[in-house]
Coordinates of C-alpha atoms (C1' of nucleotides) in Angstrom, one line a residue:
Chain A
M951 CA 19.5 -5.2 -7.7
P952 CA 18.5 -1.7 -6.8
L953 CA 15.7 -0.7 -4.5
K954 CA 12.7 0.5 -6.4
L955 CA 10.0 2.6 -5.1
Y956 CA 6.8 4.0 -6.6
N957 CA 7.1 7.7 -6.9
T958 CA 3.7 9.5 -6.9
L959 CA 5.4 12.4 -8.7
T960 CA 6.1 10.3 -11.8
R961 CA 3.6 7.5 -11.2
H962 CA 6.3 5.0 -11.9
K963 CA 8.6 2.7 -9.9
E964 CA 12.0 4.2 -9.9
S965 CA 15.4 3.1 -8.7
F966 CA 16.3 4.7 -5.4
E967 CA 19.3 7.0 -5.5
P968 CA 19.8 9.2 -2.5
L969 CA 21.2 12.7 -2.9
E970 CA 24.1 11.8 -0.8
P971 CA 25.4 8.2 -1.1
G972 CA 24.5 6.1 1.9
K973 CA 22.3 8.7 3.5
V974 CA 18.6 9.1 3.4
R975 CA 16.6 12.2 4.5
M976 CA 13.0 11.2 5.1
Y977 CA 10.1 13.3 6.2
C978 CA 6.8 11.9 7.3
C979 CA 3.7 14.0 7.7
G980 CA 2.4 13.4 11.2
V981 CA -0.8 13.9 13.0
T982 CA -2.9 16.9 14.0
V983 CA -3.1 16.3 17.8
Y984 CA -6.7 16.8 18.6
D985 CA -7.8 13.2 19.2
Y986 CA -6.6 9.6 19.7
C987 CA -5.1 8.0 16.7
H988 CA -7.3 5.6 14.7
L989 CA -6.4 2.6 12.6
G990 CA -5.8 4.8 9.6
H991 CA -3.0 6.5 11.5
A992 CA -1.7 3.1 12.7
R993 CA -1.4 1.9 9.1
S994 CA 0.4 5.0 7.9
Y995 CA 3.0 5.0 10.7
I996 CA 3.5 1.2 10.7
V997 CA 4.2 1.4 7.0
W998 CA 6.6 4.3 7.1
D999 CA 8.3 2.8 10.2
T1000 CA 8.8 -0.4 8.2
V1001 CA 10.2 1.6 5.2
R1002 CA 12.6 3.3 7.5
R1003 CA 13.7 0.1 9.2
Y1004 CA 14.2 -1.5 5.8
L1005 CA 16.3 1.3 4.5
Q1006 CA 18.5 1.0 7.6
W1007 CA 18.8 -2.7 7.1
R1008 CA 19.9 -2.0 3.6
G1009 CA 22.7 0.0 5.1
Y1010 CA 21.5 3.5 4.7
D1011 CA 22.0 6.1 7.4
V1012 CA 18.4 7.4 7.7
R1013 CA 17.4 10.6 9.3
Y1014 CA 13.7 10.3 9.9
V1015 CA 11.6 13.4 10.9
Q1016 CA 7.9 13.5 11.6
N1017 CA 6.0 16.6 12.6
F1018 CA 3.2 17.3 15.0
T1019 CA 0.6 19.8 13.9
D1020 CA -0.2 21.5 17.2
I1021 CA -1.8 24.6 15.8
D1022 CA -5.1 24.0 14.1
D1023 CA -8.8 24.8 14.1
K1024 CA -9.8 21.3 15.2
I1025 CA -7.5 21.5 18.3
L1026 CA -9.0 24.8 19.0
N1027 CA -12.5 23.6 18.7
R1028 CA -11.8 20.7 21.0
A1029 CA -10.2 23.0 23.6
R1030 CA -13.3 25.2 23.5
Q1031 CA -15.6 22.2 23.9
E1032 CA -13.9 21.1 27.0
G1033 CA -13.0 24.6 28.4
S1034 CA -9.3 23.8 27.9
T1035 CA -6.5 25.4 25.9
M1036 CA -5.1 24.4 22.6
Q1037 CA -1.8 23.8 24.2
E1038 CA -3.3 21.4 26.8
V1039 CA -5.2 19.5 24.2
A1040 CA -2.2 19.2 21.9
E1041 CA 0.0 18.0 24.7
R1042 CA -2.4 15.3 25.8
Y1043 CA -2.8 13.9 22.3
T1044 CA 0.9 14.1 21.6
Q1045 CA 1.5 11.9 24.6
S1046 CA -1.2 9.5 23.5
Y1047 CA 0.4 9.4 20.1
F1048 CA 3.7 8.2 21.6
E1049 CA 1.9 5.6 23.8
D1050 CA 0.0 4.1 20.9
M1051 CA 3.0 4.1 18.6
A1052 CA 5.2 2.4 21.1
R1053 CA 2.7 -0.4 21.5
L1054 CA 2.9 -0.9 17.7
N1055 CA 6.7 -1.1 17.9
I1056 CA 7.1 2.0 15.8
L1057 CA 10.5 3.5 16.4
E1058 CA 10.8 7.1 17.5
A1059 CA 11.7 9.6 14.9
D1060 CA 15.0 11.5 15.0
A1061 CA 13.1 14.7 15.4
Y1062 CA 9.6 15.8 16.0
P1063 CA 9.2 19.4 15.0
R1064 CA 6.0 21.1 16.1
A1065 CA 4.2 24.0 14.5
T1066 CA 4.5 25.9 17.8
H1067 CA 8.2 25.6 17.7
T1068 CA 8.6 26.5 14.1
L1069 CA 7.0 30.0 14.0
D1070 CA 10.2 31.8 13.1
G1071 CA 10.9 29.5 10.2
I1072 CA 7.3 29.7 9.0
K1073 CA 7.3 33.5 9.1
R1074 CA 10.6 33.7 7.3
L1075 CA 9.3 31.4 4.6
I1076 CA 6.1 33.4 4.1
H1077 CA 8.1 36.5 3.9
E1078 CA 10.3 35.0 1.2
L1079 CA 7.2 33.9 -0.7
E1080 CA 5.9 37.4 -0.4
Q1081 CA 9.1 38.9 -1.7
K1082 CA 9.2 36.6 -4.7
G1083 CA 5.6 37.5 -5.6
Y1084 CA 4.0 34.2 -4.5
A1085 CA 2.0 35.6 -1.6
Y1086 CA -0.2 38.5 -0.8
P1087 CA -1.7 39.8 2.4
A1088 CA -5.4 40.3 2.8
E1089 CA -7.0 41.7 5.9
G1090 CA -4.5 40.1 8.2
D1091 CA -4.4 36.8 6.3
V1092 CA -1.7 35.9 3.8
Y1093 CA -2.5 33.8 0.7
Y1094 CA -0.4 31.8 -1.7
T1095 CA -0.8 32.8 -5.4
V1096 CA -1.3 29.5 -7.0
R1097 CA -1.5 31.0 -10.5
N1098 CA 2.1 32.2 -10.2
F1099 CA 3.4 28.6 -9.7
P1100 CA 3.1 26.9 -13.2
E1101 CA 4.0 23.5 -11.8
Y1102 CA 1.0 23.5 -9.5
G1103 CA -1.0 20.3 -9.8
R1104 CA 2.0 18.2 -11.0
L1105 CA 2.1 15.9 -8.0
S1106 CA -1.6 15.2 -7.9
G1107 CA -2.0 15.1 -11.7
R1108 CA -4.6 17.7 -12.0
R1109 CA -5.0 21.1 -13.7
L1110 CA -6.5 24.1 -12.1
E1111 CA -9.2 24.4 -14.7
D1112 CA -10.4 20.8 -13.9
M1113 CA -10.7 21.5 -10.3
K1114 CA -13.0 24.5 -10.6
A1115 CA -16.2 22.6 -11.3
G1116 CA -15.9 20.5 -8.1
A1117 CA -14.7 23.3 -6.0
S1118 CA -17.4 25.8 -6.8
G1119 CA -20.4 25.7 -4.4
R1120 CA -18.1 24.9 -1.6
V1121 CA -15.7 27.7 -2.2
E1122 CA -18.4 30.3 -2.2
A1123 CA -19.6 29.3 1.3
D1124 CA -16.1 29.7 2.5
P1125 CA -15.7 33.0 4.3
E1126 CA -12.0 33.1 3.3
A1127 CA -13.1 33.2 -0.3
Q1128 CA -13.9 36.9 -0.2
K1129 CA -10.3 37.6 0.6
K1130 CA -8.7 35.4 -2.0
Q1131 CA -7.7 36.6 -5.4
D1132 CA -8.4 33.2 -6.8
P1133 CA -10.4 30.3 -5.3
S1134 CA -7.4 28.0 -5.6
D1135 CA -5.2 30.2 -3.4
F1136 CA -4.6 28.9 0.1
A1137 CA -3.8 30.4 3.4
L1138 CA -0.3 30.7 4.6
W1139 CA -1.2 32.8 7.6
K1140 CA -4.5 33.4 9.3
A1141 CA -5.4 36.5 11.3
A1142 CA -6.4 35.7 14.8
K1143 CA -10.0 36.2 15.9
P1144 CA -10.5 37.6 19.4
G1145 CA -9.7 35.1 22.1
E1146 CA -7.8 32.8 19.8
P1147 CA -4.1 31.8 20.4
A1148 CA -2.0 34.1 18.2
W1149 CA 1.6 34.9 17.3
E1150 CA 3.1 38.2 16.4
S1151 CA 3.9 38.6 12.7
P1152 CA 4.5 41.3 10.1
W1153 CA 0.9 40.8 9.0
G1154 CA -0.6 41.1 12.4
E1155 CA -1.5 38.7 15.2
G1156 CA -2.3 35.3 13.8
R1157 CA -1.3 31.7 13.2
P1158 CA 0.1 29.7 10.3
G1159 CA -2.0 27.9 7.8
W1160 CA -1.7 24.2 7.8
H1161 CA 0.6 23.5 4.8
I1162 CA 3.3 26.0 5.5
E1163 CA 4.6 24.2 8.6
C1164 CA 5.9 21.2 6.7
S1165 CA 7.7 23.4 4.2
A1166 CA 9.4 25.2 7.0
M1167 CA 10.1 22.1 9.0
V1168 CA 11.8 20.3 6.2
R1169 CA 14.2 23.2 5.6
E1170 CA 15.1 23.3 9.3
A1171 CA 15.1 19.6 10.2
F1172 CA 17.5 18.7 7.4
R1173 CA 19.9 21.6 7.7
T1174 CA 23.5 20.9 6.6
P1175 CA 26.1 20.7 9.3
D1176 CA 27.1 24.3 8.6
G1177 CA 23.5 25.4 9.3
T1178 CA 22.3 26.0 5.8
L1179 CA 18.7 25.4 5.3
A1180 CA 17.8 22.2 3.3
D1181 CA 16.2 22.5 -0.1
T1182 CA 15.7 19.0 -1.1
I1183 CA 15.2 15.8 0.8
D1184 CA 15.1 12.2 -0.5
I1185 CA 11.8 10.9 0.6
H1186 CA 8.6 12.6 1.6
V1187 CA 5.8 10.3 2.8
G1188 CA 2.3 10.4 4.1
G1189 CA -1.3 9.2 3.5
A1190 CA -2.7 9.1 0.0
D1191 CA -5.3 11.6 1.1
L1192 CA -2.5 14.2 1.6
V1193 CA -1.5 14.2 -2.0
F1194 CA -3.9 17.0 -2.7
P1195 CA -3.9 19.6 -1.5
H1196 CA -1.4 19.2 1.3
H1197 CA 1.6 17.9 -0.5
E1198 CA 0.8 19.9 -3.6
N1199 CA 0.8 23.0 -1.5
E1200 CA 4.0 22.1 0.2
I1201 CA 5.7 21.7 -3.1
A1202 CA 4.3 25.1 -4.3
Q1203 CA 5.6 26.8 -1.1
S1204 CA 9.0 25.3 -1.0
E1205 CA 9.9 25.2 -4.6
A1206 CA 8.8 28.7 -5.3
V1207 CA 11.3 29.8 -2.8
T1208 CA 14.2 27.4 -3.4
G1209 CA 13.8 26.7 -7.1
K1210 CA 14.7 23.1 -6.3
P1211 CA 12.6 20.0 -5.8
L1212 CA 11.3 19.6 -2.3
A1213 CA 11.7 15.9 -2.4
Q1214 CA 13.0 13.4 -4.9
Y1215 CA 10.5 10.7 -4.0
W1216 CA 7.0 11.1 -2.9
L1217 CA 5.4 8.0 -1.3
H1218 CA 1.8 7.6 -0.2
N1219 CA 0.1 4.9 1.7
G1220 CA -3.3 3.5 0.9
M1221 CA -6.3 4.1 3.2
V1222 CA -7.9 1.8 5.8
N1223 CA -11.4 1.1 4.8
V1224 CA -14.4 0.0 6.7
G1225 CA -17.0 -1.8 4.7
G1226 CA -15.3 -0.6 1.5
E1227 CA -15.3 3.0 2.7
K1228 CA -12.5 5.1 3.9
M1229 CA -12.1 5.2 7.7
S1230 CA -12.2 8.8 8.7
K1231 CA -13.1 11.2 11.3
S1232 CA -15.8 12.9 9.2
L1233 CA -17.6 9.6 8.4
G1234 CA -17.4 8.6 12.0
N1235 CA -16.5 5.0 11.1
F1236 CA -13.2 5.0 12.9
T1237 CA -11.8 2.7 15.6
T1238 CA -9.0 4.1 17.6
I1239 CA -5.8 2.1 18.2
R1240 CA -6.4 1.9 21.9
Q1241 CA -10.0 0.9 21.4
L1242 CA -8.9 -2.1 19.4
L1243 CA -5.9 -3.0 21.6
D1244 CA -7.7 -2.5 24.9
A1245 CA -10.8 -4.4 24.0
P1246 CA -11.6 -7.7 25.6
D1247 CA -10.1 -10.4 23.5
A1248 CA -7.9 -7.7 21.8
P1249 CA -5.4 -8.7 19.3
D1250 CA -1.7 -8.5 20.2
P1251 CA -0.4 -5.2 18.8
M1252 CA 1.9 -7.3 16.6
A1253 CA -1.2 -8.9 15.0
L1254 CA -2.3 -5.4 14.1
R1255 CA 1.1 -4.7 12.6
L1256 CA 0.9 -8.0 10.7
F1257 CA -2.6 -7.1 9.4
V1258 CA -1.2 -3.9 8.0
L1259 CA 1.9 -5.4 6.5
Q1260 CA 0.1 -8.3 4.9
A1261 CA -1.1 -5.9 2.2
Q1262 CA 1.1 -3.8 -0.1
Y1263 CA 1.3 -0.4 1.4
R1264 CA -0.3 1.5 -1.6
K1265 CA -3.4 -0.7 -1.7
P1266 CA -6.5 0.0 0.4
I1267 CA -7.1 -2.5 3.2
D1268 CA -10.5 -3.4 4.7
F1269 CA -10.8 -3.4 8.5
T1270 CA -13.1 -6.3 9.5
E1271 CA -13.6 -8.6 12.4
E1272 CA -12.6 -11.5 10.2
A1273 CA -9.4 -9.8 9.0
I1274 CA -8.3 -9.2 12.6
A1275 CA -9.2 -12.7 13.6
S1276 CA -7.1 -14.0 10.8
A1277 CA -4.2 -11.7 11.7
K1278 CA -4.4 -13.0 15.3
N1279 CA -4.0 -16.6 14.2
S1280 CA -1.3 -15.6 11.7
W1281 CA 0.6 -13.9 14.4
E1282 CA 0.4 -16.9 16.7
T1283 CA 2.1 -18.9 14.0
L1284 CA 4.8 -16.3 13.5
Q1285 CA 5.2 -15.7 17.2
D1286 CA 5.8 -19.4 17.9
G1287 CA 8.5 -19.3 15.3
L1288 CA 10.1 -16.2 16.8
L1289 CA 10.2 -17.8 20.2
F1290 CA 11.5 -21.1 18.9
G1291 CA 15.0 -20.6 20.3
Y1292 CA 13.8 -19.9 23.8
Q1293 CA 11.6 -22.9 23.8
Y1294 CA 13.9 -25.5 22.1
G1295 CA 17.4 -24.0 22.1
K1296 CA 18.5 -25.9 25.1
Q1297 CA 17.1 -29.2 23.8
L1298 CA 19.0 -28.6 20.6
G1299 CA 22.2 -28.2 22.6
W1300 CA 22.7 -24.5 22.0
T1301 CA 25.1 -23.3 24.6
D1302 CA 24.2 -19.6 24.7
T1303 CA 20.6 -19.7 25.6
D1304 CA 21.2 -18.1 29.0
D1305 CA 23.4 -15.3 27.6
S1306 CA 21.9 -11.8 27.9
S1307 CA 22.5 -11.4 24.2
F1308 CA 20.5 -14.5 23.3
G1309 CA 17.7 -13.7 20.9
N1310 CA 19.0 -10.3 20.1
P1311 CA 19.3 -9.8 16.4
E1312 CA 22.2 -7.4 16.8
Y1313 CA 24.3 -10.4 18.0
M1314 CA 23.1 -12.8 15.3
R1315 CA 25.4 -13.6 12.4
I1316 CA 23.4 -15.0 9.7
P1317 CA 24.6 -15.9 6.2
S1318 CA 23.5 -12.9 4.1
E1319 CA 23.6 -15.0 0.9
S1320 CA 21.0 -17.4 2.1
E1321 CA 18.0 -18.0 -0.1
A1322 CA 15.5 -16.7 2.4
I1323 CA 17.4 -13.4 2.8
Q1324 CA 17.8 -13.0 -0.9
R1325 CA 14.2 -13.5 -1.5
F1326 CA 13.2 -11.2 1.3
Q1327 CA 15.3 -8.5 -0.1
E1328 CA 14.0 -9.1 -3.6
S1329 CA 10.5 -8.6 -2.4
M1330 CA 11.2 -5.6 -0.3
D1331 CA 13.3 -4.0 -3.0
D1332 CA 10.2 -4.1 -5.2
D1333 CA 8.4 -1.1 -3.7
F1334 CA 8.4 -2.6 -0.2
N1335 CA 6.4 -5.7 -1.1
T1336 CA 5.8 -6.7 2.5
P1337 CA 3.3 -9.5 1.7
G1338 CA 6.0 -11.2 -0.3
A1339 CA 8.5 -10.7 2.5
I1340 CA 6.1 -12.0 5.1
A1341 CA 5.5 -15.2 3.0
I1342 CA 9.2 -15.9 3.6
L1343 CA 8.8 -15.4 7.3
F1344 CA 6.0 -17.9 7.3
E1345 CA 8.0 -20.4 5.4
L1346 CA 10.7 -20.2 8.1
A1347 CA 8.2 -20.2 10.9
K1348 CA 6.4 -23.2 9.6
A1349 CA 9.7 -25.1 9.2
L1350 CA 10.6 -24.3 12.8
Q1351 CA 7.1 -25.3 13.9
K1352 CA 7.6 -28.6 12.3
E1353 CA 10.9 -29.1 14.0
G1354 CA 9.5 -28.0 17.3
N1355 CA 6.7 -30.6 17.0
L1356 CA 9.2 -33.3 16.1
L1357 CA 11.2 -32.4 19.2
I1358 CA 8.1 -32.6 21.4
H1359 CA 6.6 -35.7 20.0
Q1360 CA 9.7 -37.7 18.9
G1361 CA 12.4 -36.2 20.9
E1362 CA 14.5 -35.2 18.0
A1363 CA 14.5 -32.8 15.1
S1364 CA 14.8 -33.8 11.4
T1365 CA 17.5 -31.3 10.7
D1366 CA 20.8 -30.6 12.4
A1367 CA 20.9 -28.1 15.2
Q1368 CA 23.0 -25.6 13.4
T1369 CA 20.7 -25.4 10.4
I1370 CA 17.7 -24.9 12.6
R1371 CA 19.6 -22.2 14.5
E1372 CA 20.3 -20.4 11.3
Q1373 CA 16.6 -20.6 10.3
W1374 CA 15.5 -19.3 13.6
Q1375 CA 18.0 -16.4 13.6
T1376 CA 17.1 -15.5 10.0
L1377 CA 13.5 -15.4 11.0
V1378 CA 14.1 -13.2 14.0
C1379 CA 16.3 -10.8 12.0
L1380 CA 14.0 -10.5 9.1
A1381 CA 10.9 -10.1 11.3
Q1382 CA 12.7 -7.4 13.1
V1383 CA 13.2 -5.5 9.8
L1384 CA 9.4 -5.4 9.6
G1385 CA 9.1 -4.4 13.2
L1386 CA 7.6 -7.8 14.2
E1387 CA 9.0 -8.9 17.5
A1388 CA 8.0 -11.4 20.1
K1389 CA 9.4 -11.3 23.6
P1390 CA 9.6 -14.4 25.6
S1391 CA 7.1 -14.1 28.4
A1392 CA 9.0 -14.2 31.7
E1393 CA 8.3 -17.8 32.6
L1394 CA 4.9 -17.2 34.2
Q1395 CA 5.1 -20.4 36.2
Q1396 CA 1.7 -20.5 37.7
A1397 CA 1.6 -21.1 41.4
D1398 CA -0.5 -24.1 41.1
S1399 CA 1.6 -25.6 38.4
P1400 CA 2.4 -29.2 39.3
T1401 CA 6.0 -30.5 39.6
D1402 CA 7.4 -32.9 37.1
A1403 CA 7.0 -35.7 39.6
E1404 CA 3.4 -34.9 40.3
I1405 CA 2.7 -35.0 36.5
E1406 CA 4.5 -38.3 36.1
D1407 CA 2.4 -39.6 38.9
M1408 CA -0.9 -38.5 37.4
I1409 CA 0.1 -39.9 34.1
Q1410 CA 0.8 -43.2 35.8
Q1411 CA -2.7 -43.1 37.4
R1412 CA -4.2 -42.3 34.1
Q1413 CA -2.3 -45.2 32.5
E1414 CA -3.8 -47.6 34.9
A1415 CA -7.3 -46.2 34.4
R1416 CA -6.8 -46.7 30.6
K1417 CA -5.7 -50.2 31.1
A1418 CA -8.8 -50.9 33.1
K1419 CA -10.7 -49.2 30.2
N1420 CA -12.0 -46.6 32.7
F1421 CA -11.9 -43.9 30.1
A1422 CA -14.0 -41.5 32.1
E1423 CA -11.3 -41.4 34.8
S1424 CA -8.4 -41.2 32.3
D1425 CA -10.1 -38.3 30.5
R1426 CA -10.7 -36.6 33.7
I1427 CA -7.0 -36.7 34.6
R1428 CA -6.0 -35.5 31.2
D1429 CA -8.4 -32.5 31.5
E1430 CA -7.2 -31.7 34.9
L1431 CA -3.6 -31.5 33.7
K1432 CA -4.7 -29.6 30.7
A1433 CA -6.3 -27.0 32.9
K1434 CA -2.9 -26.6 34.6
G1435 CA -1.2 -26.1 31.3
I1436 CA 0.1 -29.6 30.8
I1437 CA -0.6 -31.2 27.4
L1438 CA -0.5 -35.0 27.2
V1439 CA 0.3 -36.8 24.0
D1440 CA -0.5 -40.5 23.8
Q1441 CA 2.0 -42.2 21.5
P1442 CA 1.7 -45.4 19.8
G1443 CA 2.8 -48.2 22.0
G1444 CA 1.1 -47.0 25.1
I1445 CA 3.7 -44.3 25.9
T1446 CA 2.4 -40.9 27.0
T1447 CA 4.6 -37.8 26.7
W1448 CA 3.8 -34.4 28.0
H1449 CA 4.8 -30.8 27.7
R1450 CA 3.8 -27.5 29.2
S1451 CA 1.7 -25.4 26.9
Chain B
rG97 C1' -18.0 16.6 -14.1
rG98 C1' -12.2 16.2 -13.8
rC99 C1' -7.9 13.2 -12.1
rG100 C1' -6.1 8.6 -10.2
rG101 C1' -6.3 3.6 -8.5
rC102 C1' -8.2 -1.4 -8.0
rA103 C1' -10.8 -6.2 -9.8
rU104 C1' -6.7 -13.4 -8.5
rG105 C1' -9.7 -19.7 -4.7
rG106 C1' -14.6 -19.3 1.2
rC107 C1' -11.8 -14.7 3.3
rC108 C1' -7.0 -11.9 2.8
rA109 C1' -3.0 -11.4 -0.6
rA110 C1' 1.8 -11.9 -3.9
rG111 C1' 2.8 -12.8 -8.9
rU112 C1' 2.9 -8.3 -14.5
rG113 C1' 4.3 -12.8 -21.2
rG114 C1' 5.5 -19.3 -20.4
rU115 C1' 0.4 -22.6 -17.9
rA116 C1' -1.0 -19.5 -10.3
rA117 C1' 3.8 -17.7 -3.6
rG118 C1' 2.1 -17.2 1.3
rG119 C1' -1.5 -16.5 5.5
rC120 C1' -6.4 -17.5 7.5
rA121 C1' -10.4 -20.8 7.2
rG122 C1' -11.9 -25.8 5.3
rG123 C1' -11.8 -31.1 3.3
rG124 C1' -9.7 -36.3 3.2
rG125 C1' -6.4 -39.9 5.3
rA126 C1' -2.9 -42.1 9.1
rC127 C1' -2.5 -42.6 14.3
rU128 C1' -5.9 -43.0 18.9
rG129 C1' -10.5 -46.2 23.4
rC130 C1' -12.0 -41.2 22.1
rA131 C1' -10.1 -36.5 21.7
rA132 C1' -6.0 -33.3 21.4
rA133 C1' -1.5 -33.0 19.3
rU134 C1' 1.4 -34.8 15.3
rC135 C1' 2.3 -36.5 10.2
rC136 C1' 0.7 -37.0 5.0
rC137 C1' -2.5 -35.4 1.1
rU138 C1' -6.0 -31.9 -0.9
rU139 C1' -9.2 -27.1 -2.8
rA140 C1' -8.4 -21.2 -8.6
rC141 C1' -7.8 -21.7 -15.6
rC142 C1' -6.9 -15.1 -12.4
rC143 C1' -14.5 -9.6 -13.6
rC144 C1' -16.5 -9.8 -19.1
rC145 C1' -15.6 -9.1 -24.5
rA146 C1' -12.2 -8.4 -28.6
rG147 C1' -7.2 -8.1 -30.2
rU148 C1' -1.5 -8.8 -30.2
rU149 C1' 1.6 -13.4 -29.5
rC150 C1' 3.8 -20.0 -30.7
rG151 C1' 2.0 -18.8 -25.7
rA152 C1' -1.5 -13.7 -21.4
rA153 C1' -3.9 -13.5 -15.0
rU154 C1' 0.3 -10.8 -16.9
rC155 C1' 0.5 -6.4 -23.1
rU156 C1' -3.4 -3.3 -26.2
rG157 C1' -8.6 -1.6 -26.9
rG158 C1' -13.6 -1.6 -25.2
rG159 C1' -17.1 -2.8 -21.3
rU160 C1' -18.8 -3.7 -16.2
rG161 C1' -18.1 -3.1 -11.0
rC162 C1' -15.8 -0.9 -6.7
rC163 C1' -12.7 2.8 -4.3
rG164 C1' -9.8 7.3 -3.4
rC165 C1' -8.9 12.6 -4.4
rC166 C1' -11.1 17.3 -6.1
rU167 C1' -13.5 20.2 1.5
rC168 C1' -10.5 18.7 7.1
rC169 C1' -8.2 14.1 6.7
rA170 C1' -2.9 9.1 7.7

RNA sequence: GGCGGCAUGGCCAAGUGGUAAGGCAGGGGACUGCAAAUCCCUUACCCCCAGUUCGAAUCUGGGUGCCGCCUCCA
C-alpha cells in the first residue's frame, strides 16, 4: 500500500514517489520573526513535524529544511516601536521560536536558512529572472512580470482576470502600484528608505521581497553533493493561507528560471479558528503558545499536540476552552498508557525495567505485522489521517489501562505479561511517530509520604473504626491518606488494598 | 464578484457504495456503610430536496448554512 498525500497542485490524493528512491527533500515555510508564535503556528509546525516523523518511520531518509524570515517590514516596525534593531528583534523571536517548538516536541530541522544569510542567492536569482525577461527594475525596486509566466495561478486555481476585481481599490492605495507595470506584479527587491537596513545590489541599496527568499533557499539548501543548485524538491509545505500569493509566487520565480517544477507535492495545513474565525494577528484573536502553556491550569504541551492531531491536518480546527479541556483529559488517558511499563513492568516480571534503555522506542522490537501497526500505517498512509491513527493509540492505551487496574485491584492481569509488553511497546513506538511522548516523572516521593508500615497501620485503625461503625473516623483516615497520595480500595470481604496515586 | 473547502450523536472527529471507528462528556447497573476506584451495559438512520443503484452518510444535480483565499498571514 502506497503512501498517499493530497497535493494542492492537482487537488487530488496522489501516491507518493520521491525523486530519488528512499530520500525525501522537504521544505517548510517558517515564521517571520517579529512576535511570539501563536496557536496557528503551533498547529502548522506540529503537523509538519508529524509528517516528517512519519516519513522517517516509513523508512525514508528525510532532509527537512525550514526558513526564518528575518528581513521584513513587520520586524522593522517592531524594532522602531521599541527603539531596537531589526536584527535584535529577529534574534529574540528566533530564540523564542526554538523554545516554544521544543516544548511541543517538534524536532529541529536539518537546516534553518535565514533571509539575512541568503542575500547572495537571492540576488543571483533576481539577476537570472531579469536576464530571462521575468523581472524589471523600477526606481530601485525590482518586480516580477507575472504576465510572462503563463502558469501563474495554477497552484491556487485562479486566473489573473478573476483576481482583478477584488484587488482593485486596494492596489491603487498601494504606493508600489505606481512603479508596477501590472497590478499583479510583485516585488523581488525593494529599495531602502533612509535609515532602513539595506544590502548592496546591482539595483541599489535595498532588501529582498518576501517571496524570493524561499525560492533561493530551496535551491541552496538542497544542493546536490557536487554543489549544483537544486531545481526540484519532493514536498513543499506550509499554511493554507500561503497558497496565494506566497507559494504561487515562489513557483513563478523558481520555475521561470529552472524550467522545472519547484516541488512535486504541495501540502497545506488548515487554519486554527477562534469562534469560527481564523486566528490571526490582524484580527487580534490569537493566543500565543506560551500564553496557553504558561497559564495557571495550563495543559501539558502534549495535550496541545494531541488537540492538533485529533483533526485531519487539512481541516480547520476551532480553539475553545472546551476543546482544550477535552484534550487534557484525553492526554491523561494516553499518558497513563505510555507510562504503563514504568508503573507495572516490575509487577509483571519484566526484568529490564532498570535498564537505561527501558522505555526507549529505539530499543523496542515490536512485531511490525501486528494488527495495530498495520491499521496505524493504513490510516497514516491516507494523507496522514492522524485522527484514525490516534484511535488505535487509544485502543492500546485503554487495554493497558484495564490491565493496570486489574493489577491494582486484583493483583493480576488478564493477559500474559509478554502480550501486554508488546501492547505497551507498540503504543510507545506509535505515539512517538506522532511526537507524543510521556516521560516518567522522577519519583517525586514527597517528603511527608508515609512509609508502607505507616499506611498499613492506618488502614488497620480505619478497619477497626469501620467495624465499630464509626464511619466519620474511617472516612477521616481515608481522606488523610488520600491527601498524601495514597488511594484506598475497599474490596469485597473486608479487605482494603492501597496504592500510591 | 472570482476561486476553493466544509456540513456525521451533547462537544470533537474518522469513515467516501453494503446498513456508522475513536476521544471527551453523560446515563443505567454491579460492588460499597457511603464514596472513590473497578467491572458490565448504554446513547446517531450522517444539513435539506431530487436522482442513480438491489442497496448511499458515502455517487450525481439542486438548495441552505458556515469557513478560507483573492491584502500581511502558519
